[in-house]
Short mmCIF file of C-alpha atoms and ligand atoms in Angstrom, two decimals:
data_model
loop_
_atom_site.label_atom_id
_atom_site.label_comp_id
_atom_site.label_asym_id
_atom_site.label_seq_id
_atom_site.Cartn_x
_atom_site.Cartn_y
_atom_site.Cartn_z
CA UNK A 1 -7.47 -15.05 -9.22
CA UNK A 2 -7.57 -18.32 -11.52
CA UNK A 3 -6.90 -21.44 -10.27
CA UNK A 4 -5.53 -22.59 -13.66
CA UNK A 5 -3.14 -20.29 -13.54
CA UNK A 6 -1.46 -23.13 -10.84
CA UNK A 7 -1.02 -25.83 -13.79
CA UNK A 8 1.61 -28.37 -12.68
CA UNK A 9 1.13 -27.85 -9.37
CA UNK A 10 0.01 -31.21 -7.62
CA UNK A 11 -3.79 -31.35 -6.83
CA UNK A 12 -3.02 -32.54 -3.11
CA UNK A 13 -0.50 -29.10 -2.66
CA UNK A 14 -3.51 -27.15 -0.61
CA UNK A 15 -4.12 -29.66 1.33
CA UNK A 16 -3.85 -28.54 5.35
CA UNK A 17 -2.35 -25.62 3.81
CA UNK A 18 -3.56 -22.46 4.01
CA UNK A 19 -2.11 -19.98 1.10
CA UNK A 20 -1.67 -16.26 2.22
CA UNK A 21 -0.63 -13.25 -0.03
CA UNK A 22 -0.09 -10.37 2.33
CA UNK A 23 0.55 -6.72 1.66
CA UNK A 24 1.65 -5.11 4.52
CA UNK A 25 1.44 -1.34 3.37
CA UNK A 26 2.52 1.96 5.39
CA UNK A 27 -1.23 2.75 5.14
CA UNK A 28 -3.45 -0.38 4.96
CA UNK A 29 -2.73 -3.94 5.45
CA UNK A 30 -4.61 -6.43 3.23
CA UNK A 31 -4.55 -10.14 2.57
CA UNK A 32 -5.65 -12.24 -0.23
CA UNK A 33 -5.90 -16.25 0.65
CA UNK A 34 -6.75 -19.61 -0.68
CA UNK A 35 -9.64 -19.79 0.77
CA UNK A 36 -11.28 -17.40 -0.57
CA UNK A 37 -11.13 -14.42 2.13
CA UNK A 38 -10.01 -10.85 1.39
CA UNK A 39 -9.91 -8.61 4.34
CA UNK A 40 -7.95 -5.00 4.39
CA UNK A 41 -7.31 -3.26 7.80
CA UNK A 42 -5.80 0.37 8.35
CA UNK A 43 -1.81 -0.19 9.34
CA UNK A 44 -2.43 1.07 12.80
CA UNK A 45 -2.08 -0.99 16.26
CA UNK A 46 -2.91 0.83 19.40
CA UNK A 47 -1.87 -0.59 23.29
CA UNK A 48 -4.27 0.79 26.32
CA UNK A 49 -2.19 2.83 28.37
CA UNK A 50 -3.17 1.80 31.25
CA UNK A 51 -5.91 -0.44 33.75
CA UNK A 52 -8.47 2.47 33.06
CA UNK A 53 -8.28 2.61 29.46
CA UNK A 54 -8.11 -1.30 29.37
CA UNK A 55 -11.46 -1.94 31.49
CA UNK A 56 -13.04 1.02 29.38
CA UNK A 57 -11.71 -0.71 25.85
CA UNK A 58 -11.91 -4.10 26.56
CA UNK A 59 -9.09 -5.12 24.69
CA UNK A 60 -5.46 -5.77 25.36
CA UNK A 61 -4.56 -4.48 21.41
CA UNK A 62 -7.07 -2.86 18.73
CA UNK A 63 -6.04 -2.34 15.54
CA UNK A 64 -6.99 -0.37 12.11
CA UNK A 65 -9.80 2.45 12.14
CA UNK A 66 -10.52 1.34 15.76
CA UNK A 67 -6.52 1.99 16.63
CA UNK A 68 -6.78 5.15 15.58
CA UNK A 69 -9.84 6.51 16.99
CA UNK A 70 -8.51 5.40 20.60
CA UNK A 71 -5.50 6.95 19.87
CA UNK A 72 -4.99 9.26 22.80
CA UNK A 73 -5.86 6.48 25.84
CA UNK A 74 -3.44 4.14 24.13
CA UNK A 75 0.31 3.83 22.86
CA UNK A 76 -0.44 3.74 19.69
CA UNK A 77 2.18 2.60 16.36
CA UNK A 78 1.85 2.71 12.97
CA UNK A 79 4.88 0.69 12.00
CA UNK A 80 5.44 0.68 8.55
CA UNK A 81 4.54 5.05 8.53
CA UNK A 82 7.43 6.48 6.44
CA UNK A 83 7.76 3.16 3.80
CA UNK A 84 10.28 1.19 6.01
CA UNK A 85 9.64 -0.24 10.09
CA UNK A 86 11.04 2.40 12.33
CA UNK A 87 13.48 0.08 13.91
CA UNK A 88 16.48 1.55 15.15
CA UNK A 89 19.62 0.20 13.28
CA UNK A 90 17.41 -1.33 10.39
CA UNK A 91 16.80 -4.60 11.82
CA UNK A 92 15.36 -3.95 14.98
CA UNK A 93 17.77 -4.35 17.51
CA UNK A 94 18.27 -2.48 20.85
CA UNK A 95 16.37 0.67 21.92
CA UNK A 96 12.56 0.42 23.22
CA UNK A 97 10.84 2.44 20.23
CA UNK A 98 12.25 0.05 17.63
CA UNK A 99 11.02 -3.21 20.13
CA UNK A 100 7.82 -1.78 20.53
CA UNK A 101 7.63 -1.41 16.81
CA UNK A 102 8.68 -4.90 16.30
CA UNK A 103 5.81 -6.24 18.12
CA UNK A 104 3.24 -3.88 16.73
CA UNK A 105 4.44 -5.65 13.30
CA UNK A 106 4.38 -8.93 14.96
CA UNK A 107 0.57 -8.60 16.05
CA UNK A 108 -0.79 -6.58 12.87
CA UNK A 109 0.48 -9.90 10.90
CA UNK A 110 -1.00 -12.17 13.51
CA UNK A 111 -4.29 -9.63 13.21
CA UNK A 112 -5.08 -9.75 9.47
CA UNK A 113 -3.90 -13.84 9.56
CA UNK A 114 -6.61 -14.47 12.34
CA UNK A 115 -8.97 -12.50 9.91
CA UNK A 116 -8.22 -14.38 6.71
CA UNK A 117 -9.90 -17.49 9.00
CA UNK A 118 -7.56 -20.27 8.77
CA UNK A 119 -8.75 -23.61 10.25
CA UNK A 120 -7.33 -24.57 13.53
CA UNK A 121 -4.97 -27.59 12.06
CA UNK A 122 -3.96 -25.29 8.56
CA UNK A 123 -0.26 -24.83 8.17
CA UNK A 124 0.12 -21.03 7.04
CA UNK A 125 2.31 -19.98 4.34
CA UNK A 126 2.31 -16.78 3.47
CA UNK A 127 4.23 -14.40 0.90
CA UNK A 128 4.47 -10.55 1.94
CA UNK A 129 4.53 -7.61 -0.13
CA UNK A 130 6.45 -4.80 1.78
CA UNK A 131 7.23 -1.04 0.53
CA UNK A 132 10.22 -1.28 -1.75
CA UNK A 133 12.64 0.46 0.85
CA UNK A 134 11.69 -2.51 3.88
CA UNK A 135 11.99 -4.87 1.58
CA UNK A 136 15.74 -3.90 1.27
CA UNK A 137 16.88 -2.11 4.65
CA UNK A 138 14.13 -4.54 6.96
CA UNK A 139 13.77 -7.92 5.50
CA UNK A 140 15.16 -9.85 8.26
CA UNK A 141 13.54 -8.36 11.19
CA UNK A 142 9.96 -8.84 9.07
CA UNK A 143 10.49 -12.04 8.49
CA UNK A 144 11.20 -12.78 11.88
CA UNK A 145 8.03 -10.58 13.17
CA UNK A 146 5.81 -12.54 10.78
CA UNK A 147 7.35 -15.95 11.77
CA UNK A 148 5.61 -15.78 15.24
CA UNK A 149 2.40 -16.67 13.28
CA UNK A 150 2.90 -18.08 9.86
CA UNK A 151 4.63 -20.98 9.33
CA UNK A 152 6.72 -20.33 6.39
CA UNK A 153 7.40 -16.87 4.73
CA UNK A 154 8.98 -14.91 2.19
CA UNK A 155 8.99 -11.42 1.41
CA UNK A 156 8.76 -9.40 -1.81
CA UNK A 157 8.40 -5.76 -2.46
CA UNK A 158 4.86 -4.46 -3.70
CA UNK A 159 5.22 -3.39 -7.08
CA UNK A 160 6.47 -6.96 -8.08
CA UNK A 161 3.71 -8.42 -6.16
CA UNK A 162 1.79 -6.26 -8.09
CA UNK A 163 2.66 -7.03 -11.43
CA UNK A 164 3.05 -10.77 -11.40
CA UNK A 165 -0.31 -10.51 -10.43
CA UNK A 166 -0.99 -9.61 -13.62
CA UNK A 167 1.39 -12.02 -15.26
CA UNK A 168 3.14 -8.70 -16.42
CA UNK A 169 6.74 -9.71 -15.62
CA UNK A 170 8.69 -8.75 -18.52
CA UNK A 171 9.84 -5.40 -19.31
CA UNK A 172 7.74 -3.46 -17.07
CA UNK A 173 7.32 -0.29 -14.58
CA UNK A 174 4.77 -0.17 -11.88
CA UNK A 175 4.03 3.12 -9.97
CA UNK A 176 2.37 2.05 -6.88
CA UNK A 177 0.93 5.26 -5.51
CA UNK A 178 0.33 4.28 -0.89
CA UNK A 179 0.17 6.86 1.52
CA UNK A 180 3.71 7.85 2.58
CA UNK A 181 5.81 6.89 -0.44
CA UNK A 182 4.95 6.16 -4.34
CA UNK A 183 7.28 3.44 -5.19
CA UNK A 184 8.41 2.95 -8.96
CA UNK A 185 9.58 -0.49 -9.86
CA UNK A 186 11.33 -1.87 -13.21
CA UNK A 187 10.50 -5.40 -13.98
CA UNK A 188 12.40 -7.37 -16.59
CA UNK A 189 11.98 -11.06 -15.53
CA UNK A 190 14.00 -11.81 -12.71
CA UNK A 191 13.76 -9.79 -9.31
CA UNK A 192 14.20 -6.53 -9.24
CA UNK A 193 16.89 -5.31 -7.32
CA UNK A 194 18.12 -1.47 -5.97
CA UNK A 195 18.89 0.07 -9.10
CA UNK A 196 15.40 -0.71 -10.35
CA UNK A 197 13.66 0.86 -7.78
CA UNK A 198 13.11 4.86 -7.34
CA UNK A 199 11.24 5.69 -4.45
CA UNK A 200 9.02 9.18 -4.13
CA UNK A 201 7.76 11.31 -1.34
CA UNK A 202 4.90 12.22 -3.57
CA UNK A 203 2.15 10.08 -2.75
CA UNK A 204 -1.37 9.86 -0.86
CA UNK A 205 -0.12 12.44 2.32
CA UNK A 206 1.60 14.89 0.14
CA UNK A 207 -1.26 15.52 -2.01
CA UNK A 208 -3.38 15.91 1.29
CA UNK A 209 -0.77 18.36 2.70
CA UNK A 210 -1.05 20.34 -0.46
CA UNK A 211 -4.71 20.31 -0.49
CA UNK A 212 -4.38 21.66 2.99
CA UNK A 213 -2.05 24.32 1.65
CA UNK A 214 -4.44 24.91 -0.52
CA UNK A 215 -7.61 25.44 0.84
CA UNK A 216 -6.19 27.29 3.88
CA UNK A 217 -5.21 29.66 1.79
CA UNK A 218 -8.45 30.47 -0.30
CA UNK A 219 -10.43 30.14 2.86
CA UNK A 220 -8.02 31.26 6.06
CA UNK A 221 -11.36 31.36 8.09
CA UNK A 222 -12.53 27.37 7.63
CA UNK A 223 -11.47 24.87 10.42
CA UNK A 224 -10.52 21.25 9.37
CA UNK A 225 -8.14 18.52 9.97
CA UNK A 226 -5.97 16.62 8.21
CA UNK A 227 -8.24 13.52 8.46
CA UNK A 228 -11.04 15.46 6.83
CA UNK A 229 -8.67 17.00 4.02
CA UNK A 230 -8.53 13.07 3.17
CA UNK A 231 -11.99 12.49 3.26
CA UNK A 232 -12.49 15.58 0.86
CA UNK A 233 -9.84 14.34 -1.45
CA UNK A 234 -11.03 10.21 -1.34
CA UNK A 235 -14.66 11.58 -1.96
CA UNK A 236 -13.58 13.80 -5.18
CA UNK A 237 -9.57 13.14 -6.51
CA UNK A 238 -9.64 14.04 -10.15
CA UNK A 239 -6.79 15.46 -11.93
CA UNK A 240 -9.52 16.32 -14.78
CA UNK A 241 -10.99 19.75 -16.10
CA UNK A 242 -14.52 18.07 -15.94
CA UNK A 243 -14.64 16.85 -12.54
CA UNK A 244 -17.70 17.22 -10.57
CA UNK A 245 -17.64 20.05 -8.26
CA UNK A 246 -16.09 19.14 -4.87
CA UNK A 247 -18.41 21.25 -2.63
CA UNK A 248 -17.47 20.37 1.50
CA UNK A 249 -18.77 21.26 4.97
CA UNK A 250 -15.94 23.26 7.07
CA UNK A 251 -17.21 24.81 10.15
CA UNK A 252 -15.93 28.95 10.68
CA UNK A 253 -16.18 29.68 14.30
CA UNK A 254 -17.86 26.59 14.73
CA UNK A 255 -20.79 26.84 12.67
CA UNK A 256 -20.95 24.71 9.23
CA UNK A 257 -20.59 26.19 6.24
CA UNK A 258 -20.03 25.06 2.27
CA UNK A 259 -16.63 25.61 0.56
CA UNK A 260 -15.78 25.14 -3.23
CA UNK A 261 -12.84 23.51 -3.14
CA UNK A 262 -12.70 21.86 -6.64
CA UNK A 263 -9.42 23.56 -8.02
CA UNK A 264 -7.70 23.08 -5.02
CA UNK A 265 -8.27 18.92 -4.80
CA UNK A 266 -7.64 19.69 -8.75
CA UNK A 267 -4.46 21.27 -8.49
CA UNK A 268 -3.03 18.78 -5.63
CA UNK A 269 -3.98 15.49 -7.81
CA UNK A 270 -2.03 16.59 -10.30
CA UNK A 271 0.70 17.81 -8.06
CA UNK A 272 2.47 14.00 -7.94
CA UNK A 273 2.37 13.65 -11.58
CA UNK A 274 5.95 15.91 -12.39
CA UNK A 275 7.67 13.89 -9.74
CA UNK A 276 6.08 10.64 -10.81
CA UNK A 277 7.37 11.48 -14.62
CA UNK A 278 10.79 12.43 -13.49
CA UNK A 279 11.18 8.80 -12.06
CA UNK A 280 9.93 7.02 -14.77
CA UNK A 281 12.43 8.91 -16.93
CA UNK A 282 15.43 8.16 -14.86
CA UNK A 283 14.43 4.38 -14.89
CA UNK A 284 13.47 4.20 -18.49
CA UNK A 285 16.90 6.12 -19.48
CA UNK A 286 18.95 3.68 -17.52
CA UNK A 287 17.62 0.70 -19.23
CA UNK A 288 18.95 -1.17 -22.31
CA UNK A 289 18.24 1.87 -24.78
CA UNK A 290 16.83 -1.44 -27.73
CA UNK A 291 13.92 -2.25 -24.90
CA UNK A 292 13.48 1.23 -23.81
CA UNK A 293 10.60 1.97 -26.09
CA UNK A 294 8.90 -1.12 -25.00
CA UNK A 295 9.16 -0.28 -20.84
CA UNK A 296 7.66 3.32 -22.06
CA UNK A 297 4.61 1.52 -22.76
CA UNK A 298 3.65 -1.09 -20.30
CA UNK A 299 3.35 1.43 -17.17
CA UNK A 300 1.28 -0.12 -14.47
CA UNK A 301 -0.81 2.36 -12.07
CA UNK A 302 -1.12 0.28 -9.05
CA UNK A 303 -2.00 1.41 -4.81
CA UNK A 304 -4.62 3.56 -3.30
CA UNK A 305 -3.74 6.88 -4.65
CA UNK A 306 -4.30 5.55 -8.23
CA UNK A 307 -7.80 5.86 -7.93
CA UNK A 308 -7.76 9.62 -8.30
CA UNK A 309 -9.69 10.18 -11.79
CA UNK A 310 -8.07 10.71 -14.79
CA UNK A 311 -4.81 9.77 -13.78
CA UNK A 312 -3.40 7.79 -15.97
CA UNK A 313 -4.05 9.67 -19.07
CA UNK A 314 -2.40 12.75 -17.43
CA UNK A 315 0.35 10.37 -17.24
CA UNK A 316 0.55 9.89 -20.28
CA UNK A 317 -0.19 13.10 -21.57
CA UNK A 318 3.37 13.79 -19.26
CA UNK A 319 4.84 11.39 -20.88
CA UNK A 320 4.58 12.30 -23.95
CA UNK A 321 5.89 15.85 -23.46
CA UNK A 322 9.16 14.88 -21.15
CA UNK A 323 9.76 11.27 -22.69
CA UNK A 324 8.76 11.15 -25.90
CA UNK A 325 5.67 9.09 -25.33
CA UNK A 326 3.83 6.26 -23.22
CA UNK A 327 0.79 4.29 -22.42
CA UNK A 328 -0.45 4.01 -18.61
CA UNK A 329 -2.70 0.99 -17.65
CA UNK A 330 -4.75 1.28 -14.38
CA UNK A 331 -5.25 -2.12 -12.14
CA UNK A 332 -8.18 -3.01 -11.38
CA UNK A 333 -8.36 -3.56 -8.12
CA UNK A 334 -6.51 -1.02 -6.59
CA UNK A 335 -7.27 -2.32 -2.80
CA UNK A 336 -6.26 -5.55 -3.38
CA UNK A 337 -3.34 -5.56 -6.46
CA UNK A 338 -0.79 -6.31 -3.84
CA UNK A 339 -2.41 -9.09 -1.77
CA UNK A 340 -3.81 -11.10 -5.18
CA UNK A 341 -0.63 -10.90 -6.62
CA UNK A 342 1.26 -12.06 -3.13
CA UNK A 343 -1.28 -14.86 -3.37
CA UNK A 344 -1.03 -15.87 -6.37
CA UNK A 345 2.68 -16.10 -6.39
CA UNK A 346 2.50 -18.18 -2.95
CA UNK A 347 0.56 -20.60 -5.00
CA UNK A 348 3.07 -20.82 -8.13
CA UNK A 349 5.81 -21.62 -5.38
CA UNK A 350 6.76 -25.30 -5.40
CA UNK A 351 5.91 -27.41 -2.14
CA UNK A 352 9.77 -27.95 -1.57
CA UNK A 353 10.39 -24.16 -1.95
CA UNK A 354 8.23 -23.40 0.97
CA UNK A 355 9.50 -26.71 2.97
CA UNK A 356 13.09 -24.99 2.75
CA UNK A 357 11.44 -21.62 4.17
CA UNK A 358 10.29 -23.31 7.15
N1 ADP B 1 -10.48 7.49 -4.01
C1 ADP B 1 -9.23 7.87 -3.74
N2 ADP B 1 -8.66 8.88 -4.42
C2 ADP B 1 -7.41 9.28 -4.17
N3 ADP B 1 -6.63 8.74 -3.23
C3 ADP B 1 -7.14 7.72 -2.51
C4 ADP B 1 -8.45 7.24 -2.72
N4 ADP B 1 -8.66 6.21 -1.85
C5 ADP B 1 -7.53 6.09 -1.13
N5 ADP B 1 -6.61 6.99 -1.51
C6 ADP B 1 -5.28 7.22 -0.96
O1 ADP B 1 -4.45 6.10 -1.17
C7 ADP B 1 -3.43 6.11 -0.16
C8 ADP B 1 -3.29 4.72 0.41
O2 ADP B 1 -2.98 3.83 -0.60
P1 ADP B 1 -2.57 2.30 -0.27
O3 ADP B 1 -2.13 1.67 -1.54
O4 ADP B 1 -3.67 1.67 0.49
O5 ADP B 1 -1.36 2.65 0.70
P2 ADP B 1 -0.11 1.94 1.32
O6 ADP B 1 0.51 1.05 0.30
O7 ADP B 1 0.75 3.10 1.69
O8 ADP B 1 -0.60 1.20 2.52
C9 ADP B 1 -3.85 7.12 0.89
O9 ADP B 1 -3.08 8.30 0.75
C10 ADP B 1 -5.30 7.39 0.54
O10 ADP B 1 -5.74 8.68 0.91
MG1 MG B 2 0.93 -0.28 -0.96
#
């Protein structure tokens, strides 16, 4: 991130302030602040069950990988799972599952905050990328889950985050590929709003419950988990003809043995890109048909699952069939797209803007 990129802003404007650009994902929670930190922590908060589990974990609340691995001794949330909180009526009020989700919310934000390492007297202002769908059915009930720590807030959805990160605000569509949901967002200067949003079930899990699919079967006798059908996919995702040949350890009647599985994690990358097309169609057709041709080529690739290989140019090779063309640019920094963008437009925020948050 460039600090001149704050020109106009007064030199004195981070002073006791500590700047936070959060992206609170269904899958992994990152931040991005003025001081320099990044940090990134699975979306997971887990609660011992009881006095037992709590003298053998020593904790009242764990959170990310370590969460999820205590799983079973613990009630255990991951709040933001299916691309919005699961909170009863949308905002969180009334029945026990939505409170309990509330809080999990409430304490993952106060978690990666404590972990960015503010100073005891910093103020915190924060702005938070959420999943397209929260960002329009939860807002309220976020903000008011984040306001237990930070002391001023606003919310945005990811893909916006996202691109203004870039400085790519005009006339642009971001596919931001998480774990539950691959969000599609048209930019043309101002916020976007519902009708420039599609939102997809083909993301990160569905390619892993293909792959699954898949590979059971080819090889009905292997054993495996989902977790490990990730693993195999994060180690070799390649939509490409070339890839290197994803060769894994499954055990059959509980002795090891090596599988080929390099069409199947093949075949499963490239499973989201019809879907993915499809949406960019339907927001590219309902846009003002003079600027059409210029949205068909500024397509960001943006969130974890955009670091399968070769994606973008089977994108575009997509593209070009169903829509007549397109060019696909890949971020980066997949990781950390949403947070530096959140960051950076914390920073571009004037002083009285966040005063009025407050
Ligand atoms: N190297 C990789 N190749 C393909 N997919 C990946 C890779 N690394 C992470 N992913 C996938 O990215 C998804 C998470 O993306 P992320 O943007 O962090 O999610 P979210 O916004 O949902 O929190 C998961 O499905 C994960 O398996
Ligand atoms: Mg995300």
């Amino acid at each position: 991130m460039n600090e001149t990129a704050n020109a106009g802003a007064p030199q004195q404007k981070d002073h006791g302030v500590l700047y936070l650009g959060i992206d609170l994902g269904t899958s992994r929670t990152s931040v991005a602040a003025s001081n320099g930190v990044r940090e990134t922590l699975a979306s997971h908060v887990a609660y011992p069950k009881d006095v037992v589990a709590r003298k053998l974990l020593k904790k009242e609340v764990l959170f990310g990988e370590e969460a999820l691995e205590h799983r079973l001794s613990c009630n255990f949330y991951s709040p933001l799972a299916s691309g919005h909180i699961k909170w009863g009526d949308g905002n969180g009020a009334g029945n026990a599952e939505a409170e309990a989700n509330i809080k999990a919310t409430a304490d993952l934000v106060r978690e990666i905050c404590r972990r960015a390492r503010p100073r005891k007297d910093e103020l915190l202002y924060a702005v938070v990328g959420v999943p397209a769908q929260a960002s329009i059915r939860n807002k309220e009930a976020i903000i008011n889950a984040a306001r237990e720590t930070l002391d001023s807030v606003m919310l945005c959805s990811e893909p916006f985050a996202v691109a203004y990160g870039l400085d790519w605000l005009d006339d642009v569509l971001v596919i931001d590929i998480g774990a539950g949901t691959t969000d599609l967002c048209r930019m043309h200067g101002t916020m976007p709003e519902e009708a420039d949003q599609v939102t997809l079930a083909a993301a990160g899990n569905s390619v892993d419950q293909v792959l699954a699919d898949l590979i059971r079967k080819k090889y009905p006798e292997a054993q495996f988990s989902m977790q490990m059908v990730k693993k195999f996919k994060e180690r070799y995702s390649s939509v490409l003809d070339t890839m290197e040949p994803a060769v894994v350890e499954m055990p059959v009647n509980g002795k090891p043995t090596k599988f080929d599985i390099t069409k199947e994690v093949r075949d499963a990358c490239r499973s989201i890109v019809p879907p993915i097309v499809e949406g960019l169609g339907r927001l590219i057709a309902t846009f003002d048909p003079e600027f059409q041709h210029k949205l068909r080529n500024r397509v960001l690739l943006a969130g974890g699952g955009s670091m399968i290989d070769g994606l973008d140019t089977e994108i575009e090779k997509f593209m070009a069939e169903k829509l007549g063309g397109g060019t696909v640019l890949r971020i980066e920094e997949p990781l950390y797209g949403g947070s530096n963008g959140a960051l950076k437009i914390a920073h571009d925020m004037p002083d009285d803007f966040w005063e009025k948050l407050k």
